Amino acid sequence: MKKMIIAGVALAVVAAIGVWFFVFYKPTHFKRDVADEKGIVVAATAIVNAYVSNEAEANKQFLNKAVEVTGEVMDVKKDQEGKTTVALKGGDAFSNVFCTLKETATNIQGGTQITIKGVCTGFLSDVVISDAVIVAK
Amino acid sequence: MLKKSLLIGLLSVAAFISATAQKVYSTKTASVKFYSKTPAEDIEATNSQVDSKLTDKGQMRFNLLIKGFRFDNELMQDHFNSKDWMDSDTYPKAGFVGTITNIANINFAKDGTYPATVSGVLTIRGIAQKMQATGSVVVAKGKISSKSVFKLKVKDFGIKGKDIGTSIANELEITVISKYD
């Protein structure tokens, strides 16, 4: 009897820790990090072309996926929260690739080639990439 | 005679242009934050890649991507994007098109904080609903920014997650802050 109570209590403790870990701890402490993911390698002009010509199809291919985009830097700015944003030329009159970096970056020059990896969140007037990191410049 | 009518024509064209010419303020990094108070935990998420535009005639619009919302808790983020909630695979975008109804009271040339009311159509999950918002337009040294607050009922947009009304509130608040370039 005593053994069963001990086993029961132990089980309850393990279950409680399990719930706490998977529901409260893990989701806030281990976030998706594209740096660990293999991105879909694509040129900035190609992903823009894919979205401009067929947004629904492009979403099937890229939405919420890690993408590794290479292109020419059009401009570098900061958003309202102070994060660095990099626009890559899309080869289209209205659309480019708009990336928000996870960490502040300096030394990105307009006109140079850069490779950025991030999560593709879809298409507004630009293809939007968030939580991005610089792979090569 | 010909000269005169040509002149009148030119003048009327010029008058037409100056009457319709409007200044467009825009940014691709406006933020949309939503907030919902629940008995268990407050739900809060921000999207800082919002495409937002305002004209000095009071037209206002913004567009955003649902998958761009970031939560502190990634499990909540997954729920938010799932079929029962925002179904962001099917409906990746949301947007608003409207006008500032008291635009006559806002002077874009003079520094100040102007209260604003906004009326228009908000589209979420492919469902368009007429909405009103309150907020302000701030003019500071030629820089324009705006803030608007929408209060919406989640069920108006076909969101039918089972916890709505119990552990999830019926209403949520959306705050749009745009610092135009």
Tab-separated table of C-alpha atoms in Angstrom:
chain	number	residue	atom	x	y	z
A	1	MET	CA	0.000	0.000	0.000
A	2	LYS	CA	2.717	2.388	1.065
A	3	LYS	CA	4.673	1.540	-2.066
A	4	MET	CA	1.673	2.374	-4.218
A	5	ILE	CA	1.259	5.764	-2.567
A	6	ILE	CA	4.931	6.566	-3.097
A	7	ALA	CA	4.718	5.438	-6.709
A	8	GLY	CA	1.559	7.521	-7.168
A	9	VAL	CA	3.153	10.637	-5.718
A	10	ALA	CA	6.289	10.111	-7.813
A	11	LEU	CA	4.161	9.750	-10.942
A	12	ALA	CA	2.202	12.901	-10.114
A	13	VAL	CA	5.443	14.841	-9.620
A	14	VAL	CA	6.854	13.623	-12.934
A	15	ALA	CA	3.591	14.489	-14.696
A	16	ALA	CA	3.539	17.961	-13.145
A	17	ILE	CA	7.135	18.626	-14.182
A	18	GLY	CA	6.353	17.289	-17.649
A	19	VAL	CA	3.379	19.628	-18.075
A	20	TRP	CA	5.335	22.571	-16.725
A	21	PHE	CA	8.270	21.821	-19.015
A	22	PHE	CA	6.381	21.288	-22.269
A	23	VAL	CA	3.629	23.876	-21.759
A	24	PHE	CA	5.359	26.683	-19.915
A	25	TYR	CA	9.125	26.307	-20.069
A	26	LYS	CA	9.984	24.902	-23.472
A	27	PRO	CA	7.756	27.180	-25.601
A	28	THR	CA	9.176	30.320	-24.034
A	29	HIS	CA	12.802	29.209	-23.720
A	30	PHE	CA	13.467	27.137	-26.820
A	31	LYS	CA	12.259	29.183	-29.730
A	32	ARG	CA	12.470	28.333	-33.367
A	33	ASP	CA	15.883	29.378	-34.591
A	34	VAL	CA	16.405	29.380	-38.343
A	35	ALA	CA	20.159	29.294	-37.788
A	36	ASP	CA	19.684	25.595	-36.919
A	37	GLU	CA	17.483	24.885	-39.915
A	38	LYS	CA	18.424	24.066	-43.461
A	39	GLY	CA	16.930	26.832	-45.543
A	40	ILE	CA	15.486	26.588	-49.039
A	41	VAL	CA	18.204	28.202	-51.163
A	42	VAL	CA	16.756	30.783	-53.531
A	43	ALA	CA	17.788	34.010	-55.282
A	44	ALA	CA	15.975	37.199	-54.206
A	45	THR	CA	14.858	37.767	-57.804
A	46	ALA	CA	13.542	34.188	-58.055
A	47	ILE	CA	11.445	34.269	-54.870
A	48	VAL	CA	10.001	37.675	-55.834
A	49	ASN	CA	9.188	36.352	-59.295
A	50	ALA	CA	7.524	33.282	-57.758
A	51	TYR	CA	5.310	35.469	-55.540
A	52	VAL	CA	4.488	38.042	-58.204
A	53	SER	CA	3.467	35.382	-60.737
A	54	ASN	CA	1.518	33.068	-58.406
A	55	GLU	CA	1.202	33.967	-54.752
A	56	ALA	CA	-0.811	30.888	-53.716
A	57	GLU	CA	1.685	28.492	-55.302
A	58	ALA	CA	4.627	30.403	-53.838
A	59	ASN	CA	3.026	30.214	-50.395
A	60	LYS	CA	2.808	26.429	-50.719
A	61	GLN	CA	6.513	26.383	-51.411
A	62	PHE	CA	7.832	29.012	-48.999
A	63	LEU	CA	5.272	30.079	-46.352
A	64	ASN	CA	6.577	29.584	-42.815
A	65	LYS	CA	9.667	27.786	-44.176
A	66	ALA	CA	13.268	28.704	-43.551
A	67	VAL	CA	14.592	30.317	-46.714
A	68	GLU	CA	18.138	31.279	-47.579
A	69	VAL	CA	17.917	34.257	-49.909
A	70	THR	CA	20.805	35.751	-51.862
A	71	GLY	CA	20.568	39.140	-53.498
A	72	GLU	CA	21.818	42.682	-53.861
A	73	VAL	CA	21.300	44.974	-50.876
A	74	MET	CA	18.962	47.825	-51.797
A	75	ASP	CA	18.795	49.574	-48.440
A	76	VAL	CA	19.405	49.023	-44.744
A	77	LYS	CA	17.163	50.627	-42.141
A	78	LYS	CA	15.910	50.223	-38.624
A	79	ASP	CA	12.349	49.353	-37.663
A	80	GLN	CA	10.302	50.898	-34.826
A	81	GLU	CA	11.835	48.506	-32.322
A	82	GLY	CA	15.373	49.294	-33.452
A	83	LYS	CA	15.858	46.026	-35.328
A	84	THR	CA	17.858	46.096	-38.548
A	85	THR	CA	15.915	45.646	-41.771
A	86	VAL	CA	17.517	44.799	-45.091
A	87	ALA	CA	15.782	45.084	-48.449
A	88	LEU	CA	17.120	42.907	-51.260
A	89	LYS	CA	16.477	43.855	-54.878
A	90	GLY	CA	13.749	41.709	-56.361
A	91	GLY	CA	14.187	42.614	-60.019
A	92	ASP	CA	10.589	43.878	-60.070
A	93	ALA	CA	9.317	47.456	-60.204
A	94	PHE	CA	7.228	47.138	-57.032
A	95	SER	CA	8.471	44.121	-55.113
A	96	ASN	CA	11.626	43.269	-53.264
A	97	VAL	CA	12.607	40.988	-50.401
A	98	PHE	CA	12.151	42.697	-47.052
A	99	CYS	CA	14.081	41.056	-44.209
A	100	THR	CA	14.009	41.878	-40.513
A	101	LEU	CA	17.111	40.619	-38.738
A	102	LYS	CA	17.016	38.962	-35.361
A	103	GLU	CA	20.068	40.831	-34.187
A	104	THR	CA	21.315	44.300	-34.965
A	105	ALA	CA	23.818	44.255	-37.779
A	106	THR	CA	26.182	46.952	-38.871
A	107	ASN	CA	28.439	47.114	-41.869
A	108	ILE	CA	25.955	46.013	-44.463
A	109	GLN	CA	26.652	48.028	-47.587
A	110	GLY	CA	24.097	48.942	-50.212
A	111	GLY	CA	24.880	47.420	-53.588
A	112	THR	CA	26.740	44.404	-52.215
A	113	GLN	CA	25.656	40.767	-52.432
A	114	ILE	CA	24.380	39.188	-49.258
A	115	THR	CA	22.837	35.880	-48.178
A	116	ILE	CA	20.200	36.021	-45.468
A	117	LYS	CA	18.353	33.135	-43.847
A	118	GLY	CA	14.991	33.620	-42.164
A	119	VAL	CA	11.353	32.573	-41.968
A	120	CYS	CA	9.226	33.532	-44.959
A	121	THR	CA	5.984	34.960	-43.568
A	122	GLY	CA	4.430	35.679	-46.974
A	123	PHE	CA	3.914	38.479	-49.488
A	124	LEU	CA	2.642	42.044	-49.046
A	125	SER	CA	4.124	44.432	-51.575
A	126	ASP	CA	7.407	42.663	-50.783
A	127	VAL	CA	8.283	39.090	-49.897
A	128	VAL	CA	8.631	39.318	-46.111
A	129	ILE	CA	11.312	37.457	-44.169
A	130	SER	CA	11.468	37.590	-40.370
A	131	ASP	CA	13.801	36.411	-37.569
A	132	ALA	CA	16.621	36.478	-40.091
A	133	VAL	CA	20.344	35.910	-39.708
A	134	ILE	CA	23.157	36.792	-42.094
A	135	VAL	CA	24.728	33.727	-43.671
A	136	ALA	CA	27.299	35.371	-45.930
A	137	LYS	CA	28.226	38.816	-47.164
B	1	MET	CA	-10.466	83.219	-78.145
B	2	LEU	CA	-8.579	79.984	-78.598
B	3	LYS	CA	-5.838	81.276	-76.359
B	4	LYS	CA	-8.311	82.179	-73.653
B	5	SER	CA	-10.029	78.825	-73.624
B	6	LEU	CA	-6.650	77.103	-73.625
B	7	LEU	CA	-5.650	79.190	-70.634
B	8	ILE	CA	-8.883	78.394	-68.806
B	9	GLY	CA	-8.356	74.743	-69.640
B	10	LEU	CA	-4.820	74.775	-68.295
B	11	LEU	CA	-5.884	76.612	-65.171
B	12	SER	CA	-8.668	74.172	-64.461
B	13	VAL	CA	-6.263	71.258	-64.961
B	14	ALA	CA	-3.844	72.895	-62.527
B	15	ALA	CA	-6.636	73.490	-60.025
B	16	PHE	CA	-7.752	69.880	-60.381
B	17	ILE	CA	-4.225	68.597	-59.788
B	18	SER	CA	-3.668	70.746	-56.720
B	19	ALA	CA	-7.055	69.707	-55.329
B	20	THR	CA	-6.367	66.015	-55.757
B	21	ALA	CA	-2.632	65.989	-55.100
B	22	GLN	CA	-2.098	64.414	-51.772
B	23	LYS	CA	0.819	63.507	-49.673
B	24	VAL	CA	1.253	59.831	-48.881
B	25	TYR	CA	3.021	58.790	-45.703
B	26	SER	CA	4.103	55.185	-45.597
B	27	THR	CA	6.157	52.635	-43.710
B	28	LYS	CA	6.826	48.904	-43.982
B	29	THR	CA	7.662	48.573	-40.316
B	30	ALA	CA	4.504	49.651	-38.535
B	31	SER	CA	3.608	47.486	-35.568
B	32	VAL	CA	0.342	45.762	-34.785
B	33	LYS	CA	-0.067	44.444	-31.306
B	34	PHE	CA	-2.984	42.478	-30.066
B	35	TYR	CA	-3.931	41.989	-26.499
B	36	SER	CA	-6.506	39.819	-24.841
B	37	LYS	CA	-7.029	39.538	-21.128
B	38	THR	CA	-7.847	36.027	-20.005
B	39	PRO	CA	-8.335	34.554	-16.542
B	40	ALA	CA	-5.344	32.251	-16.995
B	41	GLU	CA	-2.830	34.350	-18.846
B	42	ASP	CA	-2.817	37.537	-20.891
B	43	ILE	CA	-2.357	36.859	-24.559
B	44	GLU	CA	-0.155	39.307	-26.337
B	45	ALA	CA	1.624	39.277	-29.665
B	46	THR	CA	3.292	41.795	-31.935
B	47	ASN	CA	3.895	42.013	-35.645
B	48	SER	CA	6.481	44.639	-36.571
B	49	GLN	CA	6.502	44.176	-40.354
B	50	VAL	CA	3.236	45.875	-41.146
B	51	ASP	CA	2.828	47.804	-44.375
B	52	SER	CA	0.991	51.004	-43.436
B	53	LYS	CA	-0.055	54.087	-45.366
B	54	LEU	CA	-1.771	57.377	-44.569
B	55	THR	CA	-2.570	60.338	-46.785
B	56	ASP	CA	-3.045	63.910	-45.657
B	57	LYS	CA	-6.609	63.572	-46.995
B	58	GLY	CA	-7.224	60.992	-44.282
B	59	GLN	CA	-7.146	57.747	-46.218
B	60	MET	CA	-5.602	55.027	-44.135
B	61	ARG	CA	-4.699	51.435	-44.816
B	62	PHE	CA	-2.523	48.709	-43.467
B	63	ASN	CA	-1.705	45.148	-44.475
B	64	LEU	CA	0.010	42.454	-42.511
B	65	LEU	CA	0.962	38.804	-42.563
B	66	ILE	CA	-0.549	36.586	-39.865
B	67	LYS	CA	2.592	34.463	-39.664
B	68	GLY	CA	4.530	37.590	-38.719
B	69	PHE	CA	3.013	37.747	-35.213
B	70	ARG	CA	5.517	36.844	-32.524
B	71	PHE	CA	4.449	35.521	-29.117
B	72	ASP	CA	6.569	35.043	-26.041
B	73	ASN	CA	5.188	31.541	-25.863
B	74	GLU	CA	5.739	29.599	-29.060
B	75	LEU	CA	2.990	27.111	-28.211
B	76	MET	CA	0.502	29.987	-28.220
B	77	GLN	CA	1.924	31.088	-31.559
B	78	ASP	CA	1.255	27.623	-33.011
B	79	HIS	CA	-2.311	27.638	-31.659
B	80	PHE	CA	-2.870	31.135	-33.013
B	81	ASN	CA	-1.851	30.033	-36.519
B	82	SER	CA	-3.829	26.770	-36.430
B	83	LYS	CA	-7.053	25.974	-38.325
B	84	ASP	CA	-9.444	26.786	-35.421
B	85	TRP	CA	-7.946	30.217	-34.920
B	86	MET	CA	-6.357	32.307	-37.643
B	87	ASP	CA	-5.874	29.444	-40.117
B	88	SER	CA	-2.890	31.320	-41.505
B	89	ASP	CA	-2.089	28.696	-44.140
B	90	THR	CA	-5.416	29.461	-45.822
B	91	TYR	CA	-5.597	33.156	-44.897
B	92	PRO	CA	-2.025	34.468	-44.686
B	93	LYS	CA	-3.021	38.151	-44.658
B	94	ALA	CA	-5.174	40.646	-42.840
B	95	GLY	CA	-5.782	44.255	-43.713
B	96	PHE	CA	-7.679	47.450	-43.145
B	97	VAL	CA	-8.901	50.145	-45.514
B	98	GLY	CA	-10.502	53.233	-44.052
B	99	THR	CA	-10.559	56.963	-43.522
B	100	ILE	CA	-9.968	59.342	-40.662
B	101	THR	CA	-13.413	60.869	-40.214
B	102	ASN	CA	-12.230	64.056	-38.478
B	103	ILE	CA	-9.377	64.791	-40.884
B	104	ALA	CA	-10.427	68.466	-41.039
B	105	ASN	CA	-9.149	68.858	-37.474
B	106	ILE	CA	-5.690	67.542	-38.270
B	107	ASN	CA	-3.047	69.948	-39.485
B	108	PHE	CA	-0.140	68.003	-40.963
B	109	ALA	CA	1.917	71.191	-41.146
B	110	LYS	CA	1.723	72.000	-37.454
B	111	ASP	CA	3.302	70.007	-34.618
B	112	GLY	CA	0.838	68.471	-32.250
B	113	THR	CA	-1.101	65.427	-31.137
B	114	TYR	CA	-4.482	65.235	-32.831
B	115	PRO	CA	-7.188	62.850	-31.650
B	116	ALA	CA	-8.532	60.835	-34.559
B	117	THR	CA	-11.432	58.555	-35.269
B	118	VAL	CA	-11.115	56.013	-38.023
B	119	SER	CA	-13.843	54.219	-39.886
B	120	GLY	CA	-13.366	51.472	-42.440
B	121	VAL	CA	-13.313	47.786	-43.249
B	122	LEU	CA	-11.100	45.279	-41.480
B	123	THR	CA	-10.492	41.950	-43.217
B	124	ILE	CA	-9.337	38.973	-41.191
B	125	ARG	CA	-9.617	35.323	-42.277
B	126	GLY	CA	-11.170	36.497	-45.526
B	127	ILE	CA	-14.081	38.087	-43.633
B	128	ALA	CA	-14.604	41.835	-44.071
B	129	GLN	CA	-16.258	43.749	-41.237
B	130	LYS	CA	-17.027	47.434	-40.815
B	131	MET	CA	-14.979	48.762	-37.913
B	132	GLN	CA	-14.432	51.977	-36.004
B	133	ALA	CA	-11.202	52.812	-34.253
B	134	THR	CA	-10.007	55.625	-32.073
B	135	GLY	CA	-6.505	56.947	-31.906
B	136	SER	CA	-4.303	59.865	-32.707
B	137	VAL	CA	-2.096	61.415	-35.324
B	138	VAL	CA	1.130	62.974	-34.094
B	139	VAL	CA	2.971	65.601	-36.111
B	140	ALA	CA	6.470	66.342	-34.861
B	141	LYS	CA	9.051	68.249	-36.904
B	142	GLY	CA	7.637	67.058	-40.188
B	143	LYS	CA	7.505	63.435	-39.046
B	144	ILE	CA	4.059	61.878	-38.957
B	145	SER	CA	3.005	58.973	-36.817
B	146	SER	CA	-0.338	57.471	-35.992
B	147	LYS	CA	-1.862	55.176	-33.461
B	148	SER	CA	-5.232	53.483	-33.681
B	149	VAL	CA	-6.990	51.058	-31.383
B	150	PHE	CA	-9.554	48.555	-32.651
B	151	LYS	CA	-11.761	46.508	-30.386
B	152	LEU	CA	-13.141	43.454	-32.083
B	153	LYS	CA	-15.208	40.400	-31.320
B	154	VAL	CA	-13.309	37.319	-32.389
B	155	LYS	CA	-16.508	35.539	-33.463
B	156	ASP	CA	-17.232	38.278	-36.019
B	157	PHE	CA	-14.316	36.924	-38.001
B	158	GLY	CA	-15.309	33.265	-37.973
B	159	ILE	CA	-12.832	32.295	-35.277
B	160	LYS	CA	-14.372	29.449	-33.377
B	161	GLY	CA	-11.710	28.094	-31.040
B	162	LYS	CA	-13.517	26.179	-28.315
B	163	ASP	CA	-12.221	28.271	-25.402
B	164	ILE	CA	-13.652	31.591	-26.595
B	165	GLY	CA	-15.885	33.111	-23.950
B	166	THR	CA	-14.396	30.950	-21.186
B	167	SER	CA	-10.630	30.981	-20.864
B	168	ILE	CA	-10.230	33.177	-23.943
B	169	ALA	CA	-11.972	36.556	-24.006
B	170	ASN	CA	-14.677	37.337	-26.574
B	171	GLU	CA	-13.126	40.672	-27.352
B	172	LEU	CA	-9.620	41.623	-28.143
B	173	GLU	CA	-7.807	44.847	-28.629
B	174	ILE	CA	-5.606	45.624	-31.596
B	175	THR	CA	-3.231	48.570	-31.488
B	176	VAL	CA	-1.641	49.811	-34.686
B	177	ILE	CA	1.341	52.132	-34.374
B	178	SER	CA	2.827	53.598	-37.544
B	179	LYS	CA	5.866	55.831	-37.638
B	180	TYR	CA	5.849	56.886	-41.252
B	181	ASP	CA	9.152	57.223	-43.140
